Short mmCIF file of C-alpha atoms and ligand atoms in Angstrom, two decimals:
data_model
loop_
_atom_site.label_atom_id
_atom_site.label_comp_id
_atom_site.label_asym_id
_atom_site.label_seq_id
_atom_site.Cartn_x
_atom_site.Cartn_y
_atom_site.Cartn_z
CA MET Z 37 -24.72 -2.14 -15.41
CA ALA Z 38 -23.54 1.26 -14.61
CA PHE Z 39 -23.96 3.81 -11.68
CA GLN Z 40 -23.99 7.65 -11.36
CA ASN Z 41 -21.81 9.72 -9.69
CA ARG Z 42 -22.61 13.23 -8.03
CA ALA Z 43 -21.03 14.72 -11.16
CA LYS Z 44 -23.40 12.67 -12.95
CA GLU Z 45 -20.73 10.63 -14.94
CA LYS Z 46 -21.42 7.19 -15.54
CA CYS Z 47 -19.21 4.40 -15.02
CA ARG Z 48 -19.50 0.92 -16.96
CA GLY Z 49 -19.92 -2.18 -14.89
CA TYR Z 50 -16.44 -3.35 -16.98
CA LEU Z 51 -14.68 -0.32 -15.36
CA LEU Z 52 -15.80 -1.56 -12.01
CA PHE Z 53 -14.40 -5.20 -12.61
CA VAL Z 54 -10.94 -3.95 -14.11
CA VAL Z 55 -10.76 -1.78 -10.79
CA MET Z 56 -11.67 -4.85 -8.34
CA VAL Z 57 -8.98 -6.91 -10.57
CA ALA Z 58 -6.08 -4.09 -10.40
CA ALA Z 59 -6.64 -3.65 -6.31
CA PHE Z 60 -6.54 -7.21 -5.80
CA GLY Z 61 -2.88 -6.80 -6.20
CA GLY Z 62 -3.29 -5.40 -2.89
CA PHE Z 63 -4.47 -8.49 -1.04
CA LEU Z 64 -1.48 -10.63 -2.08
CA PHE Z 65 0.66 -7.48 -1.04
CA GLY Z 66 -1.03 -7.83 2.16
CA TYR Z 67 -1.03 -11.85 2.50
CA HIS Z 68 2.72 -12.19 1.54
CA THR Z 69 4.11 -9.20 3.75
CA ALA Z 70 2.05 -10.69 6.61
CA VAL Z 71 2.03 -14.48 6.20
CA ILE Z 72 5.60 -14.48 8.24
CA SER Z 73 4.04 -13.65 11.60
CA GLY Z 74 2.29 -17.02 12.25
CA ALA Z 75 4.85 -19.15 10.07
CA LEU Z 76 7.59 -17.71 12.02
CA SER Z 77 7.93 -20.01 15.36
CA PHE Z 78 7.54 -23.02 13.28
CA LEU Z 79 10.08 -22.01 10.83
CA THR Z 80 12.51 -21.32 13.55
CA SER Z 81 12.12 -25.04 15.07
CA SER Z 82 12.24 -26.81 11.47
CA PHE Z 83 15.51 -24.92 10.62
CA HIS Z 84 16.78 -24.12 14.30
CA LEU Z 85 17.10 -20.87 13.28
CA SER Z 86 19.06 -18.04 15.52
CA ILE Z 87 17.46 -14.89 16.22
CA PHE Z 88 19.89 -13.44 13.74
CA ARG Z 89 18.40 -15.71 11.33
CA GLN Z 90 14.81 -15.11 12.16
CA GLY Z 91 15.21 -11.36 11.74
CA VAL Z 92 16.97 -11.89 8.10
CA VAL Z 93 13.80 -14.05 7.59
CA VAL Z 94 11.41 -11.25 8.39
CA SER Z 95 13.39 -8.64 6.49
CA ILE Z 96 14.58 -10.34 3.57
CA LEU Z 97 11.04 -9.72 2.19
CA LEU Z 98 10.97 -5.84 2.38
CA LEU Z 99 14.52 -5.68 0.84
CA GLY Z 100 12.90 -7.44 -2.14
CA GLY Z 101 9.80 -4.64 -1.71
CA LEU Z 102 12.66 -2.26 -1.81
CA LEU Z 103 14.81 -3.50 -4.87
CA GLY Z 104 11.21 -4.19 -6.60
CA ALA Z 105 9.95 -0.45 -6.08
CA LEU Z 106 13.50 0.11 -7.29
CA VAL Z 107 12.77 -0.96 -10.90
CA ALA Z 108 9.07 -0.73 -10.92
CA GLY Z 109 8.67 2.60 -12.13
CA SER Z 110 10.76 2.33 -15.15
CA LEU Z 111 9.14 -1.46 -15.76
CA ALA Z 112 5.63 0.42 -16.03
CA ASP Z 113 6.69 3.13 -18.13
CA ARG Z 114 8.12 1.24 -20.68
CA PHE Z 115 6.24 -1.90 -20.81
CA GLY Z 116 2.80 -0.83 -19.35
CA ARG Z 117 1.26 -0.53 -15.63
CA LYS Z 118 -0.77 -3.40 -16.89
CA ARG Z 119 2.39 -5.88 -17.87
CA ALA Z 120 3.88 -4.65 -14.41
CA ILE Z 121 1.32 -6.46 -12.53
CA ILE Z 122 1.20 -9.30 -14.60
CA LEU Z 123 4.83 -9.70 -13.49
CA THR Z 124 4.01 -9.82 -10.10
CA ALA Z 125 1.35 -12.15 -9.85
CA LEU Z 126 4.19 -14.32 -11.37
CA LEU Z 127 6.92 -13.32 -8.60
CA PHE Z 128 4.15 -14.09 -5.96
CA ILE Z 129 3.31 -17.49 -7.49
CA LEU Z 130 7.32 -18.53 -7.62
CA GLY Z 131 7.97 -16.99 -4.73
CA ALA Z 132 4.91 -18.90 -2.21
CA ALA Z 133 5.78 -21.92 -4.34
CA ILE Z 134 9.79 -21.92 -3.16
CA ASN Z 135 9.01 -21.11 0.33
CA ALA Z 136 6.49 -24.31 0.57
CA TYR Z 137 8.66 -26.67 -0.93
CA ALA Z 138 11.94 -25.05 1.09
CA GLN Z 139 14.72 -27.44 2.30
CA SER Z 140 17.07 -25.51 3.48
CA TRP Z 141 17.17 -21.79 5.09
CA MET Z 142 18.75 -20.45 1.83
CA LEU Z 143 15.93 -21.41 -0.41
CA LEU Z 144 13.49 -20.03 2.13
CA LEU Z 145 15.44 -16.74 1.82
CA LEU Z 146 15.49 -17.03 -1.86
CA GLY Z 147 11.63 -17.62 -1.91
CA ARG Z 148 10.78 -14.51 0.50
CA LEU Z 149 13.22 -12.50 -1.93
CA ILE Z 150 11.40 -13.23 -5.17
CA SER Z 151 8.01 -12.33 -3.16
CA GLY Z 152 9.32 -9.54 -2.02
CA LEU Z 153 10.14 -8.18 -5.43
CA GLY Z 154 6.83 -8.77 -6.40
CA VAL Z 155 5.55 -6.81 -3.16
CA GLY Z 156 7.63 -3.72 -4.42
CA ILE Z 157 6.72 -3.58 -7.89
CA ILE Z 158 2.99 -3.70 -7.27
CA SER Z 159 2.91 -0.90 -4.67
CA VAL Z 160 3.87 0.99 -7.25
CA ALA Z 161 1.92 -0.17 -10.38
CA ALA Z 162 -1.30 -0.90 -9.05
CA PRO Z 163 -2.01 2.50 -7.56
CA LEU Z 164 -0.62 4.07 -10.77
CA TYR Z 165 -2.82 1.66 -12.97
CA LEU Z 166 -6.09 2.45 -10.54
CA ALA Z 167 -5.71 6.40 -10.58
CA GLU Z 168 -5.45 6.47 -14.16
CA VAL Z 169 -8.35 4.26 -15.21
CA SER Z 170 -10.39 6.26 -12.36
CA PRO Z 171 -13.14 9.16 -13.41
CA PRO Z 172 -11.97 12.31 -10.94
CA ASN Z 173 -15.14 11.56 -8.67
CA TYR Z 174 -14.49 8.23 -8.25
CA ARG Z 175 -10.52 7.93 -8.13
CA GLY Z 176 -10.35 8.29 -3.97
CA ALA Z 177 -12.56 5.25 -3.35
CA PHE Z 178 -11.01 3.17 -6.62
CA VAL Z 179 -7.15 3.81 -5.48
CA SER Z 180 -8.02 3.43 -1.84
CA LEU Z 181 -9.58 -0.09 -2.55
CA PHE Z 182 -5.90 -1.08 -2.60
CA GLN Z 183 -5.54 -0.61 0.58
CA LEU Z 184 -8.53 -2.24 1.43
CA ALA Z 185 -7.30 -5.40 -0.47
CA ILE Z 186 -4.01 -5.25 1.80
CA THR Z 187 -5.88 -5.23 4.86
CA LEU Z 188 -7.80 -8.15 3.02
CA GLY Z 189 -5.00 -10.00 2.51
CA ILE Z 190 -3.49 -9.11 5.83
CA LEU Z 191 -6.35 -10.58 7.56
CA ALA Z 192 -6.33 -13.63 5.12
CA SER Z 193 -3.01 -14.21 6.09
CA PHE Z 194 -3.52 -13.69 10.22
CA ILE Z 195 -6.71 -16.26 9.64
CA VAL Z 196 -5.00 -18.94 7.60
CA ASP Z 197 -1.70 -18.96 10.16
CA TYR Z 198 -4.57 -19.42 12.83
CA PHE Z 199 -6.04 -22.18 11.06
CA PHE Z 200 -2.66 -24.33 10.35
CA ALA Z 201 -0.69 -22.77 13.95
CA PRO Z 202 -1.84 -26.46 15.33
CA GLY Z 203 -0.54 -29.16 13.39
CA GLY Z 204 2.82 -26.52 12.84
CA SER Z 205 2.01 -26.70 8.75
CA TRP Z 206 3.76 -23.91 7.73
CA ARG Z 207 4.38 -24.99 4.11
CA TRP Z 208 0.39 -24.68 4.13
CA MET Z 209 0.87 -21.12 5.14
CA PHE Z 210 3.02 -19.97 2.02
CA ALA Z 211 1.27 -22.48 -0.61
CA MET Z 212 -2.35 -20.86 0.34
CA GLY Z 213 -0.68 -17.78 -0.92
CA ILE Z 214 -0.54 -19.29 -4.73
CA VAL Z 215 -4.36 -19.29 -4.88
CA PRO Z 216 -5.48 -15.86 -5.05
CA ALA Z 217 -1.95 -15.41 -7.15
CA ILE Z 218 -3.40 -17.61 -10.10
CA VAL Z 219 -6.80 -16.22 -9.93
CA GLN Z 220 -5.37 -12.51 -10.26
CA MET Z 221 -3.18 -13.79 -13.11
CA PHE Z 222 -6.20 -14.99 -14.92
CA ALA Z 223 -8.08 -12.00 -14.31
CA LEU Z 224 -5.67 -10.31 -15.33
CA PHE Z 225 -5.91 -11.43 -19.18
CA PHE Z 226 -9.26 -9.59 -19.43
CA ILE Z 227 -8.22 -6.15 -17.99
CA PRO Z 228 -6.80 -3.41 -20.58
CA GLU Z 229 -3.79 -0.87 -20.52
CA THR Z 230 -4.50 2.16 -18.70
CA PRO Z 231 -5.56 5.09 -21.62
CA SER Z 232 -2.91 7.46 -20.23
CA TRP Z 233 0.01 5.30 -20.88
CA LEU Z 234 -1.63 4.17 -24.52
CA PHE Z 235 -1.90 7.86 -25.17
CA ARG Z 236 1.46 8.68 -23.90
CA HIS Z 237 2.79 5.78 -26.55
CA GLY Z 238 1.10 7.24 -29.24
CA LYS Z 239 -1.92 4.74 -29.08
CA ASP Z 240 -4.95 7.11 -29.40
CA GLU Z 241 -7.42 5.11 -31.20
CA LEU Z 242 -7.07 1.97 -28.70
CA ALA Z 243 -7.32 4.50 -25.53
CA LEU Z 244 -10.42 6.46 -27.05
CA SER Z 245 -12.09 2.65 -27.38
CA ILE Z 246 -11.04 1.66 -23.96
CA LEU Z 247 -12.23 5.07 -22.19
CA GLY Z 248 -16.11 4.45 -24.15
CA ARG Z 249 -15.77 1.16 -22.69
CA PHE Z 250 -14.85 2.38 -19.03
CA ARG Z 251 -17.63 5.61 -19.18
CA LYS Z 252 -21.26 5.47 -19.88
CA ASP Z 253 -21.75 9.16 -21.34
CA ARG Z 254 -19.63 11.25 -23.34
CA GLN Z 255 -18.41 13.46 -20.28
CA TRP Z 256 -14.76 12.17 -20.64
CA MET Z 257 -14.37 13.08 -24.20
CA LYS Z 258 -14.03 16.81 -22.53
CA GLN Z 259 -10.85 15.64 -20.71
CA VAL Z 260 -9.18 14.15 -24.43
CA ASP Z 261 -7.46 17.10 -25.23
CA ALA Z 262 -5.83 17.84 -21.68
CA MET Z 263 -5.27 13.87 -21.72
CA LYS Z 264 -3.35 14.07 -24.59
CA GLU Z 265 -1.34 17.16 -24.02
CA VAL Z 266 0.17 15.91 -21.08
CA ALA Z 267 1.09 12.53 -22.52
CA LYS Z 268 2.84 14.35 -25.38
CA PRO Z 269 6.37 12.47 -26.20
CA GLN Z 270 8.46 15.89 -25.83
CA ARG Z 271 7.35 16.17 -21.91
CA ARG Z 272 9.03 13.02 -21.46
CA GLY Z 273 11.05 13.42 -18.02
CA GLY Z 274 14.00 11.37 -17.38
CA TRP Z 275 15.61 10.73 -13.73
CA LYS Z 276 17.16 14.26 -13.90
CA MET Z 277 13.69 16.05 -14.23
CA LEU Z 278 12.50 14.61 -10.88
CA PHE Z 279 14.69 16.85 -8.85
CA SER Z 280 14.29 19.98 -11.04
CA HIS Z 281 13.45 23.41 -9.49
CA GLN Z 282 9.77 22.45 -10.97
CA LEU Z 283 9.47 19.54 -9.60
CA ARG Z 284 11.56 19.37 -6.14
CA SER Z 285 8.79 20.31 -4.05
CA ILE Z 286 6.18 17.66 -5.17
CA MET Z 287 9.08 14.88 -4.96
CA ILE Z 288 9.82 15.98 -1.39
CA ILE Z 289 6.02 16.23 -0.33
CA GLY Z 290 5.66 12.40 -1.80
CA ILE Z 291 8.54 10.74 -0.23
CA LEU Z 292 7.63 12.70 3.16
CA LEU Z 293 4.16 11.62 2.84
CA SER Z 294 5.82 8.01 1.99
CA LEU Z 295 7.32 7.83 4.98
CA CYS Z 296 5.32 9.27 7.42
CA GLN Z 297 3.28 6.24 6.56
CA GLN Z 298 6.20 3.69 7.83
CA ILE Z 299 7.79 6.04 10.40
CA THR Z 300 4.58 6.47 12.38
CA GLY Z 301 5.15 2.52 13.36
CA ILE Z 302 2.33 0.30 11.79
CA ASN Z 303 4.41 -2.19 10.95
CA THR Z 304 5.61 -2.87 14.28
CA VAL Z 305 1.89 -3.86 15.18
CA ILE Z 306 1.24 -5.57 12.02
CA TYR Z 307 4.45 -7.46 12.63
CA TYR Z 308 4.82 -7.56 15.77
CA ALA Z 309 1.17 -7.27 17.61
CA PRO Z 310 1.80 -10.82 19.84
CA LYS Z 311 4.69 -9.59 20.98
CA ILE Z 312 3.70 -6.16 22.36
CA PHE Z 313 0.60 -7.91 23.63
CA GLY Z 314 3.05 -10.20 25.37
CA GLU Z 315 4.89 -7.52 27.35
CA ALA Z 316 1.55 -5.84 28.17
CA GLY Z 317 0.91 -9.04 29.89
CA PHE Z 318 -1.91 -10.28 27.81
CA ALA Z 319 -2.09 -13.89 27.26
CA THR Z 320 0.62 -15.29 24.60
CA GLY Z 321 -0.31 -18.14 22.33
CA PRO Z 322 -3.89 -18.62 20.71
CA GLY Z 323 -4.90 -15.74 23.03
CA ALA Z 324 -2.56 -13.21 21.26
CA ILE Z 325 -3.02 -14.73 17.78
CA LEU Z 326 -6.56 -14.15 18.40
CA ALA Z 327 -6.26 -10.19 19.51
CA THR Z 328 -3.69 -10.01 16.39
CA VAL Z 329 -6.71 -11.32 14.51
CA VAL Z 330 -9.17 -8.97 15.98
CA ILE Z 331 -6.31 -6.02 14.65
CA GLY Z 332 -6.62 -7.51 11.28
CA ILE Z 333 -10.75 -7.00 11.47
CA ILE Z 334 -10.46 -3.50 12.69
CA ASN Z 335 -8.04 -2.47 10.14
CA VAL Z 336 -10.33 -3.76 7.06
CA VAL Z 337 -13.38 -2.28 8.90
CA ALA Z 338 -11.67 1.27 9.09
CA THR Z 339 -10.63 1.11 5.58
CA LEU Z 340 -13.92 0.49 4.31
CA PHE Z 341 -15.08 3.66 6.04
CA ALA Z 342 -12.02 5.52 4.60
CA VAL Z 343 -12.95 4.29 0.94
CA TRP Z 344 -16.55 5.31 1.54
CA LEU Z 345 -15.38 8.74 3.06
CA LEU Z 346 -12.49 9.61 0.24
CA ASP Z 347 -14.09 11.23 -2.27
CA ARG Z 348 -16.95 12.90 0.31
CA ALA Z 349 -14.98 14.29 2.78
CA GLY Z 350 -11.74 14.96 0.48
CA ARG Z 351 -8.18 13.72 1.71
CA ARG Z 352 -6.78 16.49 3.70
CA VAL Z 353 -9.65 15.85 6.44
CA LEU Z 354 -9.30 12.01 6.61
CA LEU Z 355 -5.17 12.04 7.02
CA LEU Z 356 -5.33 14.91 9.61
CA ALA Z 357 -8.11 13.38 11.93
CA GLY Z 358 -6.05 9.84 11.39
CA VAL Z 359 -2.75 11.20 12.37
CA ALA Z 360 -4.15 12.88 14.98
CA GLY Z 361 -6.05 9.89 16.60
CA MET Z 362 -2.71 7.81 15.95
CA ALA Z 363 -1.05 10.53 18.22
CA ILE Z 364 -3.23 10.29 21.14
CA SER Z 365 -3.53 6.26 21.05
CA LEU Z 366 -0.06 5.65 21.21
CA GLY Z 367 0.41 8.52 23.83
CA PHE Z 368 -2.08 6.72 25.91
CA LEU Z 369 -0.51 3.63 25.46
CA SER Z 370 3.06 5.05 26.48
CA PHE Z 371 1.42 6.12 29.63
CA ALA Z 372 -0.15 2.83 30.41
CA PHE Z 373 3.30 1.35 30.00
CA PHE Z 374 4.78 4.15 31.99
CA THR Z 375 2.42 3.86 35.09
CA GLN Z 376 2.19 -0.13 34.95
CA TRP Z 377 -1.65 0.39 35.07
CA ALA Z 378 -3.33 -2.55 36.82
CA ALA Z 379 -5.42 -2.82 33.92
CA ILE Z 380 -2.51 -2.54 31.57
CA SER Z 381 -3.14 -5.10 29.05
CA LYS Z 382 -6.60 -4.02 28.54
CA ILE Z 383 -5.33 -0.25 27.48
CA ALA Z 384 -2.93 -1.88 25.38
CA VAL Z 385 -5.25 -3.96 23.37
CA ALA Z 386 -7.45 -0.91 23.14
CA SER Z 387 -4.85 1.72 22.20
CA LEU Z 388 -3.75 -0.48 19.80
CA MET Z 389 -7.02 -1.02 17.99
CA ALA Z 390 -7.59 2.60 17.88
CA TYR Z 391 -4.25 3.26 16.47
CA VAL Z 392 -4.85 0.81 13.52
CA ALA Z 393 -8.19 2.17 13.66
CA PHE Z 394 -6.84 5.68 12.81
CA PHE Z 395 -3.90 4.71 10.71
CA ALA Z 396 -6.53 2.73 8.52
CA ILE Z 397 -8.59 6.27 7.62
CA GLY Z 398 -5.71 8.28 7.41
CA LEU Z 399 -2.01 7.41 6.35
CA GLY Z 400 -3.19 3.91 5.10
CA ALA Z 401 -5.87 4.90 2.47
CA VAL Z 402 -4.52 8.08 1.89
CA THR Z 403 -1.32 8.06 1.24
CA TRP Z 404 -1.92 5.52 -1.81
CA VAL Z 405 -4.29 8.16 -3.16
CA ILE Z 406 -2.30 11.33 -3.07
CA LEU Z 407 0.96 9.48 -4.31
CA SER Z 408 -1.06 8.18 -7.30
CA GLU Z 409 -2.53 11.59 -8.09
CA ILE Z 410 0.32 14.64 -7.14
CA TYR Z 411 2.72 13.77 -9.83
CA PRO Z 412 2.71 14.84 -13.78
CA LEU Z 413 1.89 12.16 -16.13
CA LYS Z 414 5.49 12.30 -17.43
CA ILE Z 415 7.24 11.86 -14.31
CA ARG Z 416 4.67 9.51 -12.22
CA GLY Z 417 5.78 6.14 -12.81
CA LYS Z 418 9.58 7.05 -11.73
CA ALA Z 419 8.55 9.86 -8.93
CA MET Z 420 6.19 6.77 -7.37
CA THR Z 421 9.35 4.55 -7.38
CA VAL Z 422 11.13 7.05 -5.28
CA ALA Z 423 8.78 7.84 -2.77
CA LEU Z 424 7.58 3.59 -2.47
CA PHE Z 425 11.61 3.43 -2.09
CA ALA Z 426 11.72 5.79 0.70
CA ASN Z 427 8.49 3.65 2.18
CA TRP Z 428 10.02 0.24 1.76
CA ALA Z 429 13.58 1.51 3.35
CA SER Z 430 12.01 2.90 6.18
CA ASN Z 431 9.94 0.16 6.44
CA CYS Z 432 12.66 -2.21 6.55
CA LEU Z 433 14.60 -0.18 9.10
CA ILE Z 434 11.84 0.51 11.52
CA SER Z 435 10.78 -3.51 11.39
CA LEU Z 436 14.80 -4.10 11.96
CA ILE Z 437 14.97 -1.80 14.80
CA PHE Z 438 11.98 -2.39 16.71
CA PRO Z 439 12.93 -4.99 19.31
CA ASP Z 440 16.14 -3.03 19.81
CA LEU Z 441 14.20 0.15 20.48
CA ILE Z 442 11.86 -1.78 22.89
CA ASP Z 443 15.08 -2.93 24.65
CA ILE Z 444 16.35 0.34 25.10
CA LEU Z 445 13.67 2.55 25.30
CA GLY Z 446 11.01 0.29 26.60
CA PRO Z 447 7.77 0.08 25.54
CA ASP Z 448 6.73 2.82 27.25
CA GLY Z 449 9.56 5.36 25.46
CA THR Z 450 9.15 3.60 22.09
CA PHE Z 451 5.61 4.45 21.72
CA LEU Z 452 6.17 7.79 23.23
CA LEU Z 453 8.58 8.47 20.08
CA PHE Z 454 5.91 6.99 17.72
CA SER Z 455 3.54 9.39 19.35
CA VAL Z 456 5.75 12.52 18.73
CA ILE Z 457 6.63 11.61 15.48
CA CYS Z 458 2.54 11.26 14.73
CA PHE Z 459 2.28 14.72 16.26
CA LEU Z 460 5.16 16.20 13.47
CA SER Z 461 3.41 14.14 10.55
CA PHE Z 462 0.25 16.31 11.66
CA TRP Z 463 2.08 19.53 10.89
CA PHE Z 464 3.60 18.18 7.53
CA VAL Z 465 0.17 17.24 6.34
CA TYR Z 466 -1.76 20.43 7.69
CA GLY Z 467 1.11 22.40 6.16
CA CYS Z 468 2.03 20.36 2.47
CA ILE Z 469 -0.58 18.15 1.45
CA PRO Z 470 -2.76 19.80 -1.24
CA GLU Z 471 -6.53 18.47 -1.14
CA THR Z 472 -7.10 16.85 -4.55
CA LYS Z 473 -10.54 15.62 -4.40
CA GLY Z 474 -12.66 15.67 -7.49
CA LYS Z 475 -10.10 17.20 -9.55
CA SER Z 476 -8.88 15.35 -13.07
CA LEU Z 477 -5.14 14.44 -12.80
CA GLU Z 478 -4.71 16.86 -15.49
CA GLU Z 479 -6.10 19.83 -12.96
CA ILE Z 480 -3.99 18.69 -10.56
CA GLU Z 481 -0.95 18.27 -12.89
CA SER Z 482 -1.30 22.01 -13.93
CA LEU Z 483 -2.40 22.64 -10.11
CA MET Z 484 0.80 21.32 -8.76
CA THR Z 485 3.27 22.61 -11.25
CA ALA Z 486 1.94 26.12 -11.33
CA GLN Z 487 2.41 26.03 -7.20
CA HIS Z 488 5.87 24.82 -7.18
C1 BGC D 520 1.41 -0.22 4.38
C2 BGC D 520 2.01 -1.29 4.98
C3 BGC D 520 1.21 -1.75 6.17
C4 BGC D 520 -0.31 -1.80 5.86
C5 BGC D 520 -1.37 -2.18 7.16
C6 BGC D 520 -0.06 -0.27 3.85
O1 BGC D 520 -0.70 0.94 3.69
O2 BGC D 520 2.01 0.29 3.53
O3 BGC D 520 3.28 -1.28 5.33
O4 BGC D 520 1.40 -2.83 6.53
O5 BGC D 520 -0.83 -0.68 5.16
O6 BGC D 520 -2.82 -2.12 6.63
#
C-alpha cells in the first residue's frame, strides 16, 4: 500500500503504521492527564482529602511532567527516540496500576508522579520521533497526529469517567489507562529507531535500509547527504551551546511558543470545565460532565481539521487564526460574565466551545509541529526539553492559581486577562514564527541558523 503527496513522494504503508504507533503516545498523555477530572470527587470522599490535598493530587502529575521533560531530551539523544517512548509505556502501566490499587494518599501521589514522568517524556520523545521519520510534505500532518491522539485520550478519559461515575468506581477509571499502554508497548516492538538518530550514531546502513522501508520511490536519496551532514559527530551540541549567540533566538522562540500554548489558559478549561459551567449557572453534576464531554468532542474534531490543513495552508496561518479566535471567544466569555446576561450559561458554553476549537486548530496542533522542526539536529533533544520544561512549568502554575484567580479577579477579570494574553501571543506569532511548510528538516536547519 502506498500513497502519493503533492511532490510525488510515495510513503509505504509501513511508515503510516510507524507514525500511528508513535502518535498513540499522545493518547496516553491525554488519558492520564485528564482522567483526574472525573475521579477527583470520589478520591476526595474515599481518602477524606482536604482542598490542599486535592490540589496536590491534581498538580503532582504536572510536576512529574516537568521532571520527565527535563530528562527526556538527554534520554532521547543518548538511548534513542524509540527507547524513550518504550520507557513511557512502562511508566504509564506502572503509574496507572499503583493508582488503581492505591490504599493511601501517599501511594496515590506516587502513582500520579510516575504517570507524570511518562507524560513529560512522551511530550518530548514522540514529536521528535514523528518529525524525524516524516517526509517534508507530510510532516505537519504526521506530527499533529500526536495532538489528535492527545485529544482522543482526553475524550476517552471523559467518557470512561462518565461511565464509571454512577458507581463511584474511581479505581476502574485509572485501571482503564493500563489497556492502551499495554497495546502501545506491544506495537512499539514493530517500529524502528529514526534514521536521523541512526545517522548520528554512525549506523548509516541501518538508517538507509529504514528509509527504504518508509518511502516507496528513491526521492529521499537526494536528502541523504544533507542528513549525514547535519548528523556529523563533530556537530554535537552540549547544554551550553543552546544559548550560544547563534542559537539563542531559536531557543527563545521555542520557549515563548511553548509558553503561549499554556498561558492562554487551555487547561483551565480542560481540567476545570465543570467548575466554569457551574460559575455560569449551568447545571452541575451529570449536565456539566456531559457538557465537558461535548468540549472533548469539539477538541477532537477541530484537531482533525488542523491535521488536514497543516501541510496545505501552512503553520502560520493556522496559528494566527487560532490565537485570534481564542482571544475573541474569551472576550465574549468575559463580557457575558461581566454584564451577567440572562443567557450567560448558553454564552459560556458557546464561547468555551469556540475557544477550544480555535486552540485545537492553532496552538494545540501547531506548537508540537513547530517545536519538532525548528531546532538543529545537534541540539534537537535538549532544546525540546527546555521548551517542554517551560510548557509543563507554566501548565502547573496556571492550574494551581486558576481557582485563586477566579476568586480574586472574578470569572470576567480572569477570562479578560487570558484574552489579553491571546492578543499578545498573536503579535508574537506574527512577528517571530517562521513558515516551515514543505521544507525538509535540513533546509529548515540551514534557514534558521543563517537567519539568527
Ligand atoms: C497541551 C495540553 C492540553 C491539550 C488539550 C495539548 O497540546 O499540551 O496541555 O491539555 O493540548 O487538547
